[in-house]
Amino acid sequence: MATPRVRIIGTVLCAWLFGSMPLPAGAAADPLAGPFVLSGQPTTGRIDRVEVSLEVGGDLKLAGSGGESKPVTEKLGITARLVYDEKCLEVPSDGDRPLRALRYYDQIDVANKVGDRSFQPGLRDGRRLMAVEVRGTRASVFSPNGTLTRDELDLVDLPGNSLLVDRLLPGKPVALHDSWKPQPEVIAALCGLDAAARCDVTSELVSVTDATAKFEMSGNLSGTVAGASTRIELKAKYRLDRKTGRIDWFAMALKEERAVGPVGPGLSVIANLQMKITPIEDSSHFDDEAAKGLSWDSAEDLKRLRYVSLGGGWELAHDRRWVVVTEKGDSAVLRMADQGEYVAQCSITSTAASANEPISLSQFQDEIRQALGKHFGQFVRAAQSPGEAGYQIYRVEVEGAVADVPVQWIYTMVLDGQNRRAVLAFVVQGEMAKRFGQADQDLVRSLRFVDAKVAATR
């Protein structure tokens, strides 16, 4: 079984939630002044040094096996410190354009502990340069130097995104101790949620000087992460540098109760996130060569994630909706969640094919019919065609039902002509078929058989 993957989410409250986390020192505010125009955003060409620390502690909840309904609980601990330079490349003049930036990660120190097992994931040197694209409140982090693995993405796709924190500012004139409700989409994005169902979070201006403005924020949020429901209680404090027009300090404490989901484990955790943003004049990491090979038009390909089977016999590149939930040898199970909802599952099994008696399309269909048994309804279509890399592709679509719920199965067999084959079995509930689209074909096109020794060095 794969090691449980936990999106490092600034999830929960700690002693500070019931006490106090002091803001950085500053001069006392004039309570009679105001109202104030307190707005800000990144500016084109600005370079910042960003320092982030995160601590998470609590319980990881895994689905029980053998039909047990009660989750299995293990202690979870995460400590992380990240330091990166961030250069803003493009600031949108309207909401239809993305905000774009480059980052270079000088330091990533992460230690994860689940039960009595410890992990220290790392980032390849060739992936320290990252590009960030923000559309609306959705931020995508990817490397212009090549695809990331899921583990690498989890290291850099943290809550409290430094390009989003400025959106907590009121955006209108406010007086001292005025309060307002930040956009739910902004709060959800800062907390790492895919979608917010309910948001009751309020910010307040607590002090102002000529140099700074300080704010406090608290409330509750519920929504979904990778198809699992979650509830968050949060408190935060942040500070605006009025001279530079940017938030330069942000601290957030969260308490999260997440249900066990179809894609990831449940959580009952407490966390602290703290971020410091300091403008710098220059960074050696952002010379002309840094962005020379970056084409935003090809960003969608770079946003895909690379996965190599545990046995090293095959690899593929998949979009970020897919998550590997189990893996053993050259077999793996992936599940897809989209916009907070579970969509589909894909089981991949690789075996040696028979050199003397190649399987026919009709024989493949017979195997599928036997495997589905009473759930089989009818074949919708079946085809054999040449694939990329000289492979042969058999693709069979089946309609049926499980417990009276309509289900679509898509079976694809990939043959490489060198006695290797992989079977990909997709399961899509009927109402999700439209959202699933042609995701199976996208995954199949990316699959390549590889030599295990070569795969281990890439």
Short mmCIF file of C-alpha atoms in Angstrom, two decimals:
data_model
loop_
_atom_site.label_atom_id
_atom_site.label_comp_id
_atom_site.label_asym_id
_atom_site.label_seq_id
_atom_site.Cartn_x
_atom_site.Cartn_y
_atom_site.Cartn_z
CA MET A 1 0.00 0.00 0.00
CA ALA A 2 1.27 3.46 -0.81
CA THR A 3 2.43 5.75 1.95
CA PRO A 4 -0.54 8.02 2.76
CA ARG A 5 -0.12 11.32 0.97
CA VAL A 6 -1.08 14.29 3.06
CA ARG A 7 -1.43 17.64 1.38
CA ILE A 8 0.57 19.83 3.73
CA ILE A 9 -2.32 21.98 4.79
CA GLY A 10 -1.92 24.64 7.47
CA THR A 11 -4.57 22.82 9.42
CA VAL A 12 -5.30 23.65 12.88
CA LEU A 13 -5.23 25.44 15.96
CA CYS A 14 -2.69 25.27 18.65
CA ALA A 15 -2.22 26.86 22.01
CA TRP A 16 -2.21 30.24 20.28
CA LEU A 17 -5.83 29.79 19.30
CA PHE A 18 -6.78 30.12 22.93
CA GLY A 19 -4.04 32.57 23.84
CA SER A 20 -2.19 35.14 21.79
CA MET A 21 0.36 35.30 18.99
CA PRO A 22 2.02 38.73 19.17
CA LEU A 23 2.35 40.75 16.02
CA PRO A 24 5.77 42.24 15.26
CA ALA A 25 6.38 45.38 17.28
CA GLY A 26 5.24 48.72 15.91
CA ALA A 27 4.29 52.19 17.06
CA ALA A 28 0.93 52.73 18.68
CA ALA A 29 -1.92 53.69 16.37
CA ASP A 30 -3.79 56.93 16.45
CA PRO A 31 -7.36 55.82 17.32
CA LEU A 32 -8.82 59.06 15.92
CA ALA A 33 -7.34 58.78 12.43
CA GLY A 34 -9.09 57.31 9.43
CA PRO A 35 -10.71 56.09 7.35
CA PHE A 36 -7.72 54.51 5.61
CA VAL A 37 -7.23 53.18 2.10
CA LEU A 38 -5.33 49.96 2.74
CA SER A 39 -4.85 48.02 -0.46
CA GLY A 40 -1.95 46.35 -2.17
CA GLN A 41 -0.76 43.76 -4.63
CA PRO A 42 2.50 42.50 -6.15
CA THR A 43 4.07 44.85 -8.69
CA THR A 44 5.78 43.83 -11.92
CA GLY A 45 9.50 43.35 -11.44
CA ARG A 46 9.38 43.27 -7.64
CA ILE A 47 11.55 40.60 -5.98
CA ASP A 48 10.87 39.31 -2.48
CA ARG A 49 12.61 36.92 -0.13
CA VAL A 50 9.88 34.72 1.38
CA GLU A 51 10.43 32.66 4.52
CA VAL A 52 7.78 30.12 5.54
CA SER A 53 7.57 27.86 8.58
CA LEU A 54 4.85 25.28 9.17
CA GLU A 55 4.15 22.88 12.02
CA VAL A 56 1.35 20.31 11.93
CA GLY A 57 0.45 17.80 14.63
CA GLY A 58 -2.47 15.49 15.27
CA ASP A 59 -4.01 12.33 13.87
CA LEU A 60 -4.04 10.81 10.41
CA LYS A 61 -7.17 8.73 9.78
CA LEU A 62 -7.05 5.85 7.29
CA ALA A 63 -9.99 3.86 5.99
CA GLY A 64 -10.43 0.58 7.88
CA SER A 65 -9.78 -2.64 5.99
CA GLY A 66 -11.89 -5.77 5.74
CA GLY A 67 -15.16 -3.85 5.77
CA GLU A 68 -14.43 -2.06 9.04
CA SER A 69 -16.23 1.25 9.26
CA LYS A 70 -14.01 2.78 11.94
CA PRO A 71 -10.90 4.54 10.55
CA VAL A 72 -7.44 3.47 11.64
CA THR A 73 -5.69 6.35 13.41
CA GLU A 74 -1.97 7.13 13.39
CA LYS A 75 -0.10 10.06 14.88
CA LEU A 76 1.01 12.66 12.35
CA GLY A 77 3.73 15.27 12.65
CA ILE A 78 5.03 17.67 10.00
CA THR A 79 7.65 20.39 10.31
CA ALA A 80 8.65 22.48 7.32
CA ARG A 81 10.83 25.49 6.61
CA LEU A 82 11.01 26.96 3.12
CA VAL A 83 12.94 29.97 1.84
CA TYR A 84 12.51 31.21 -1.71
CA ASP A 85 13.02 34.28 -3.86
CA GLU A 86 9.95 35.37 -5.79
CA LYS A 87 9.91 37.71 -8.78
CA CYS A 88 6.63 39.05 -10.10
CA LEU A 89 6.59 38.91 -13.91
CA GLU A 90 3.06 39.97 -14.84
CA VAL A 91 0.31 41.73 -12.90
CA PRO A 92 -3.15 41.58 -14.54
CA SER A 93 -4.95 44.80 -15.34
CA ASP A 94 -8.26 42.93 -15.31
CA GLY A 95 -9.66 39.74 -13.83
CA ASP A 96 -9.36 37.77 -17.06
CA ARG A 97 -5.57 37.86 -17.08
CA PRO A 98 -3.32 35.73 -14.83
CA LEU A 99 -0.76 36.93 -12.33
CA ARG A 100 2.59 35.31 -13.07
CA ALA A 101 5.80 34.96 -11.09
CA LEU A 102 9.02 33.00 -10.80
CA ARG A 103 10.33 31.41 -7.62
CA TYR A 104 13.66 29.88 -6.71
CA TYR A 105 13.73 27.66 -3.63
CA ASP A 106 17.01 28.13 -1.75
CA GLN A 107 15.92 26.03 1.20
CA ILE A 108 13.38 23.26 1.71
CA ASP A 109 13.61 21.38 4.97
CA VAL A 110 10.64 19.09 5.56
CA ALA A 111 10.27 16.23 8.02
CA ASN A 112 7.14 14.06 8.10
CA LYS A 113 6.34 11.42 10.69
CA VAL A 114 3.41 9.01 10.45
CA GLY A 115 3.22 6.59 13.37
CA ASP A 116 6.77 5.37 13.87
CA ARG A 117 7.80 6.02 10.25
CA SER A 118 9.77 9.12 9.28
CA PHE A 119 10.15 10.69 5.83
CA GLN A 120 12.22 13.60 4.54
CA PRO A 121 10.99 14.39 1.02
CA GLY A 122 13.21 16.57 -1.13
CA LEU A 123 13.25 18.63 -4.30
CA ARG A 124 15.58 17.79 -7.18
CA ASP A 125 18.13 20.53 -7.89
CA GLY A 126 16.77 20.82 -11.41
CA ARG A 127 13.33 21.66 -10.04
CA ARG A 128 14.27 24.46 -7.61
CA LEU A 129 13.16 27.04 -10.18
CA MET A 130 9.36 27.27 -10.19
CA ALA A 131 6.79 29.26 -12.10
CA VAL A 132 3.54 30.36 -10.47
CA GLU A 133 0.37 31.27 -12.34
CA VAL A 134 -2.64 32.69 -10.49
CA ARG A 135 -5.99 32.75 -12.28
CA GLY A 136 -8.72 34.17 -10.08
CA THR A 137 -7.84 32.63 -6.72
CA ARG A 138 -6.39 29.43 -8.17
CA ALA A 139 -2.60 29.26 -8.02
CA SER A 140 -0.66 26.66 -10.03
CA VAL A 141 2.98 25.95 -9.21
CA PHE A 142 5.13 24.12 -11.77
CA SER A 143 8.74 23.96 -12.91
CA PRO A 144 9.76 25.33 -16.31
CA ASN A 145 12.55 22.72 -16.28
CA GLY A 146 10.24 19.70 -16.40
CA THR A 147 7.39 17.87 -14.72
CA LEU A 148 7.24 17.43 -10.95
CA THR A 149 6.35 14.35 -8.96
CA ARG A 150 3.40 14.47 -6.57
CA ASP A 151 5.80 14.55 -3.61
CA GLU A 152 7.64 17.54 -5.08
CA LEU A 153 4.40 19.39 -5.72
CA ASP A 154 3.28 18.80 -2.12
CA LEU A 155 6.51 20.40 -0.90
CA VAL A 156 5.91 23.70 -2.66
CA ASP A 157 2.10 23.92 -2.93
CA LEU A 158 1.57 25.10 0.64
CA PRO A 159 -1.30 27.05 2.19
CA GLY A 160 -0.81 30.76 2.73
CA ASN A 161 0.39 31.41 -0.84
CA SER A 162 2.54 34.56 -0.85
CA LEU A 163 0.87 35.80 -4.05
CA LEU A 164 -2.62 35.58 -2.51
CA VAL A 165 -2.23 37.07 0.98
CA ASP A 166 -2.68 40.65 -0.27
CA ARG A 167 -6.25 39.75 -1.18
CA LEU A 168 -7.09 39.75 2.52
CA LEU A 169 -6.89 43.55 2.50
CA PRO A 170 -10.26 45.36 2.65
CA GLY A 171 -10.19 46.88 -0.84
CA LYS A 172 -12.20 49.86 0.44
CA PRO A 173 -11.65 52.70 2.95
CA VAL A 174 -11.91 51.42 6.53
CA ALA A 175 -11.62 53.03 9.95
CA LEU A 176 -9.90 51.58 12.98
CA HIS A 177 -11.72 48.45 14.26
CA ASP A 178 -13.86 48.23 11.16
CA SER A 179 -14.46 44.65 10.05
CA TRP A 180 -15.27 42.96 6.75
CA LYS A 181 -15.58 39.47 5.28
CA PRO A 182 -12.82 38.43 2.86
CA GLN A 183 -13.92 36.55 -0.25
CA PRO A 184 -14.69 32.89 0.58
CA GLU A 185 -12.68 31.81 -2.48
CA VAL A 186 -9.61 33.60 -1.13
CA ILE A 187 -9.95 31.99 2.30
CA ALA A 188 -10.45 28.56 0.72
CA ALA A 189 -7.37 29.00 -1.46
CA LEU A 190 -5.22 30.16 1.45
CA CYS A 191 -6.31 27.09 3.46
CA GLY A 192 -5.73 24.67 0.58
CA LEU A 193 -9.36 23.74 -0.09
CA ASP A 194 -10.63 22.79 -3.53
CA ALA A 195 -14.02 24.38 -2.86
CA ALA A 196 -15.75 26.21 -0.01
CA ALA A 197 -19.27 25.24 1.00
CA ARG A 198 -19.62 27.70 3.87
CA CYS A 199 -17.35 30.51 5.01
CA ASP A 200 -17.89 32.64 8.11
CA VAL A 201 -14.55 34.44 8.43
CA THR A 202 -14.12 38.09 9.43
CA SER A 203 -11.11 40.43 9.28
CA GLU A 204 -10.62 43.53 11.43
CA LEU A 205 -8.26 46.49 11.27
CA VAL A 206 -6.68 46.60 14.74
CA SER A 207 -3.99 49.30 14.45
CA VAL A 208 -2.49 51.80 12.00
CA THR A 209 0.68 53.87 11.88
CA ASP A 210 2.32 55.78 9.04
CA ALA A 211 4.43 52.68 8.38
CA THR A 212 2.13 49.72 8.96
CA ALA A 213 -1.44 48.50 9.33
CA LYS A 214 -2.22 45.42 11.39
CA PHE A 215 -5.15 43.06 11.04
CA GLU A 216 -6.71 40.08 12.78
CA MET A 217 -8.90 37.43 11.18
CA SER A 218 -10.93 34.55 12.59
CA GLY A 219 -13.85 32.30 11.81
CA ASN A 220 -14.94 28.94 10.43
CA LEU A 221 -14.76 27.37 7.01
CA SER A 222 -16.13 24.15 5.54
CA GLY A 223 -15.63 22.65 2.12
CA THR A 224 -13.90 19.84 0.25
CA VAL A 225 -10.36 18.65 -0.41
CA ALA A 226 -9.87 15.92 -3.02
CA GLY A 227 -13.46 14.79 -2.63
CA ALA A 228 -13.42 14.71 1.19
CA SER A 229 -15.45 17.03 3.40
CA THR A 230 -13.54 19.17 5.87
CA ARG A 231 -14.18 21.73 8.63
CA ILE A 232 -11.65 24.36 9.64
CA GLU A 233 -11.50 26.82 12.51
CA LEU A 234 -8.92 29.52 11.93
CA LYS A 235 -7.28 32.55 13.44
CA ALA A 236 -4.76 34.75 11.69
CA LYS A 237 -2.84 38.00 12.04
CA TYR A 238 -1.16 39.93 9.27
CA ARG A 239 0.63 43.22 8.67
CA LEU A 240 0.65 45.61 5.72
CA ASP A 241 3.78 47.60 4.90
CA ARG A 242 2.15 50.85 3.80
CA LYS A 243 5.28 52.04 2.01
CA THR A 244 5.64 49.00 -0.27
CA GLY A 245 1.91 48.29 -0.46
CA ARG A 246 2.24 44.58 0.41
CA ILE A 247 1.54 42.33 3.35
CA ASP A 248 4.97 41.55 4.76
CA TRP A 249 4.03 39.24 7.67
CA PHE A 250 1.28 36.64 7.96
CA ALA A 251 0.56 34.07 10.67
CA MET A 252 -2.29 31.58 10.65
CA ALA A 253 -3.39 28.87 13.06
CA LEU A 254 -5.92 26.28 11.90
CA LYS A 255 -7.84 23.42 13.39
CA GLU A 256 -9.04 20.94 10.79
CA GLU A 257 -11.34 17.93 10.98
CA ARG A 258 -11.28 16.16 7.61
CA ALA A 259 -13.23 13.04 6.81
CA VAL A 260 -11.57 10.03 5.19
CA GLY A 261 -12.04 10.57 1.47
CA PRO A 262 -11.87 8.49 -1.70
CA VAL A 263 -8.50 10.00 -2.62
CA GLY A 264 -6.78 10.82 0.66
CA PRO A 265 -6.79 10.11 4.40
CA GLY A 266 -8.76 11.96 7.03
CA LEU A 267 -7.19 14.43 9.45
CA SER A 268 -7.68 15.74 12.95
CA VAL A 269 -4.82 18.19 13.24
CA ILE A 270 -3.49 21.43 14.66
CA ALA A 271 -1.04 23.60 12.74
CA ASN A 272 0.77 26.90 12.71
CA LEU A 273 1.90 28.69 9.57
CA GLN A 274 4.05 31.80 9.65
CA MET A 275 5.36 33.74 6.64
CA LYS A 276 7.69 36.72 6.30
CA ILE A 277 7.97 38.63 3.00
CA THR A 278 10.97 40.97 2.57
CA PRO A 279 11.64 43.00 -0.60
CA ILE A 280 15.15 42.61 -2.04
CA GLU A 281 16.83 44.55 -4.82
CA ASP A 282 18.03 41.63 -6.89
CA SER A 283 18.43 37.85 -7.00
CA SER A 284 21.06 35.93 -8.94
CA HIS A 285 18.48 33.23 -9.64
CA PHE A 286 16.47 35.45 -11.99
CA ASP A 287 18.89 36.32 -14.77
CA ASP A 288 17.79 36.28 -18.40
CA GLU A 289 18.36 32.53 -18.63
CA ALA A 290 15.94 31.78 -15.77
CA ALA A 291 12.86 32.53 -17.84
CA LYS A 292 14.33 32.07 -21.31
CA GLY A 293 12.94 28.60 -21.80
CA LEU A 294 9.61 29.30 -20.10
CA SER A 295 6.66 29.31 -22.46
CA TRP A 296 3.37 29.99 -20.71
CA ASP A 297 1.64 28.49 -23.73
CA SER A 298 3.13 25.09 -22.80
CA ALA A 299 2.41 25.48 -19.09
CA GLU A 300 -0.40 22.90 -19.14
CA ASP A 301 2.05 20.17 -20.14
CA LEU A 302 4.47 21.25 -17.41
CA LYS A 303 1.69 21.17 -14.81
CA ARG A 304 1.30 17.44 -15.33
CA LEU A 305 2.88 15.15 -12.72
CA ARG A 306 5.32 12.35 -13.42
CA TYR A 307 4.76 8.93 -11.87
CA VAL A 308 7.06 5.91 -12.13
CA SER A 309 5.69 2.56 -11.00
CA LEU A 310 7.19 1.21 -7.79
CA GLY A 311 8.75 -1.66 -9.76
CA GLY A 312 10.16 0.79 -12.30
CA GLY A 313 8.62 -0.96 -15.32
CA TRP A 314 6.50 1.91 -16.61
CA GLU A 315 5.90 5.61 -16.15
CA LEU A 316 3.29 8.16 -17.11
CA ALA A 317 2.45 11.85 -16.82
CA HIS A 318 -0.98 12.69 -15.44
CA ASP A 319 -2.98 15.78 -14.70
CA ARG A 320 -3.21 16.87 -11.07
CA ARG A 321 -6.71 15.53 -10.56
CA TRP A 322 -5.25 12.03 -10.39
CA VAL A 323 -3.71 10.80 -7.12
CA VAL A 324 -1.97 7.45 -6.58
CA VAL A 325 -3.71 5.75 -3.64
CA THR A 326 -2.04 2.30 -3.69
CA GLU A 327 1.03 0.90 -5.41
CA LYS A 328 2.82 -2.45 -5.45
CA GLY A 329 5.46 -3.55 -7.91
CA ASP A 330 4.28 -2.57 -11.39
CA SER A 331 0.64 -2.19 -10.32
CA ALA A 332 -1.01 0.98 -9.04
CA VAL A 333 -4.43 2.46 -8.35
CA LEU A 334 -5.14 6.12 -9.08
CA ARG A 335 -8.25 8.09 -8.23
CA MET A 336 -9.49 11.35 -9.68
CA ALA A 337 -11.18 14.20 -7.83
CA ASP A 338 -12.31 17.32 -9.66
CA GLN A 339 -13.62 20.52 -8.10
CA GLY A 340 -13.89 18.77 -4.77
CA GLU A 341 -15.84 15.74 -6.08
CA TYR A 342 -14.75 12.15 -6.62
CA VAL A 343 -14.89 11.29 -10.33
CA ALA A 344 -13.16 8.04 -11.26
CA GLN A 345 -10.66 5.29 -10.49
CA CYS A 346 -7.95 3.76 -12.65
CA SER A 347 -6.22 0.46 -11.87
CA ILE A 348 -3.02 -0.22 -13.80
CA THR A 349 -1.42 -3.68 -14.00
CA SER A 350 1.66 -4.53 -16.04
CA THR A 351 2.63 -8.10 -16.93
CA ALA A 352 4.62 -9.99 -19.51
CA ALA A 353 2.60 -10.76 -22.63
CA SER A 354 2.68 -14.10 -24.45
CA ALA A 355 5.08 -14.03 -27.38
CA ASN A 356 3.57 -17.07 -29.09
CA GLU A 357 -0.13 -16.39 -28.76
CA PRO A 358 -0.92 -12.67 -28.92
CA ILE A 359 -4.31 -11.85 -27.47
CA SER A 360 -7.03 -10.70 -29.87
CA LEU A 361 -9.55 -7.91 -29.28
CA SER A 362 -12.39 -10.43 -28.94
CA GLN A 363 -10.40 -12.43 -26.37
CA PHE A 364 -9.80 -9.21 -24.43
CA GLN A 365 -13.55 -8.56 -24.44
CA ASP A 366 -14.22 -12.09 -23.15
CA GLU A 367 -11.80 -11.48 -20.26
CA ILE A 368 -13.59 -8.23 -19.43
CA ARG A 369 -17.03 -9.89 -19.49
CA GLN A 370 -15.83 -12.61 -17.10
CA ALA A 371 -14.17 -10.09 -14.78
CA LEU A 372 -17.32 -7.95 -14.47
CA GLY A 373 -19.66 -10.91 -13.96
CA LYS A 374 -23.17 -9.85 -12.92
CA HIS A 375 -22.24 -6.16 -13.23
CA PHE A 376 -21.75 -6.46 -16.99
CA GLY A 377 -24.40 -4.75 -19.08
CA GLN A 378 -23.27 -4.30 -22.66
CA PHE A 379 -20.28 -3.40 -24.79
CA VAL A 380 -20.59 0.16 -26.07
CA ARG A 381 -17.61 0.11 -28.40
CA ALA A 382 -14.37 -1.80 -28.93
CA ALA A 383 -11.42 -0.88 -31.10
CA GLN A 384 -7.80 -1.74 -31.84
CA SER A 385 -5.46 1.00 -33.04
CA PRO A 386 -1.78 1.93 -33.20
CA GLY A 387 -0.61 4.11 -30.33
CA GLU A 388 2.35 6.37 -29.72
CA ALA A 389 5.85 4.90 -29.32
CA GLY A 390 4.87 2.06 -31.67
CA TYR A 391 2.46 0.49 -29.18
CA GLN A 392 -0.76 -1.36 -30.00
CA ILE A 393 -3.85 -0.15 -28.13
CA TYR A 394 -7.02 -2.16 -27.41
CA ARG A 395 -9.82 -0.02 -25.98
CA VAL A 396 -13.20 -1.37 -24.81
CA GLU A 397 -16.08 0.61 -23.28
CA VAL A 398 -18.68 -1.18 -21.16
CA GLU A 399 -21.92 -0.06 -19.53
CA GLY A 400 -23.29 -1.81 -16.48
CA ALA A 401 -24.40 -1.22 -12.91
CA VAL A 402 -23.34 -1.81 -9.31
CA ALA A 403 -26.12 -1.82 -6.70
CA ASP A 404 -28.45 -0.31 -9.33
CA VAL A 405 -26.06 2.62 -9.89
CA PRO A 406 -25.07 3.08 -13.57
CA VAL A 407 -21.33 2.60 -14.09
CA GLN A 408 -19.07 3.03 -17.09
CA TRP A 409 -15.96 0.84 -17.43
CA ILE A 410 -13.20 1.57 -19.88
CA TYR A 411 -10.56 -1.11 -20.35
CA THR A 412 -7.41 -0.35 -22.30
CA MET A 413 -4.58 -2.77 -23.02
CA VAL A 414 -1.23 -1.41 -24.18
CA LEU A 415 1.17 -3.82 -25.97
CA ASP A 416 4.72 -2.74 -26.80
CA GLY A 417 5.72 -5.59 -29.16
CA GLN A 418 8.47 -6.73 -26.76
CA ASN A 419 6.35 -9.04 -24.62
CA ARG A 420 5.24 -6.29 -22.25
CA ARG A 421 1.66 -5.23 -21.71
CA ALA A 422 -0.26 -2.98 -19.35
CA VAL A 423 -4.00 -3.04 -18.68
CA LEU A 424 -5.68 0.14 -17.47
CA ALA A 425 -9.17 -0.33 -16.03
CA PHE A 426 -11.18 2.86 -15.51
CA VAL A 427 -14.38 2.98 -13.43
CA VAL A 428 -16.63 6.04 -13.80
CA GLN A 429 -20.02 6.48 -12.14
CA GLY A 430 -22.66 7.42 -14.68
CA GLU A 431 -23.24 11.01 -13.59
CA MET A 432 -19.51 11.76 -13.75
CA ALA A 433 -18.99 10.54 -17.32
CA LYS A 434 -19.27 14.02 -18.84
CA ARG A 435 -16.78 15.52 -16.39
CA PHE A 436 -14.44 12.57 -16.94
CA GLY A 437 -14.46 13.21 -20.67
CA GLN A 438 -11.48 11.59 -22.41
CA ALA A 439 -9.24 11.50 -19.35
CA ASP A 440 -8.57 7.81 -19.95
CA GLN A 441 -7.10 8.45 -23.39
CA ASP A 442 -4.96 11.25 -22.01
CA LEU A 443 -3.49 8.88 -19.41
CA VAL A 444 -2.96 6.05 -21.90
CA ARG A 445 -1.15 8.32 -24.37
CA SER A 446 1.39 9.25 -21.70
CA LEU A 447 2.21 5.68 -20.60
CA ARG A 448 5.65 4.38 -21.50
CA PHE A 449 7.35 1.11 -20.68
CA VAL A 450 10.80 1.83 -19.24
CA ASP A 451 13.82 0.02 -17.89
CA ALA A 452 13.73 0.03 -14.08
CA LYS A 453 17.39 1.05 -13.77
CA VAL A 454 16.94 3.96 -16.17
CA ALA A 455 13.74 5.12 -14.46
CA ALA A 456 15.47 5.24 -11.08
CA THR A 457 18.03 7.78 -12.34
CA ARG A 458 15.57 10.26 -13.90
#
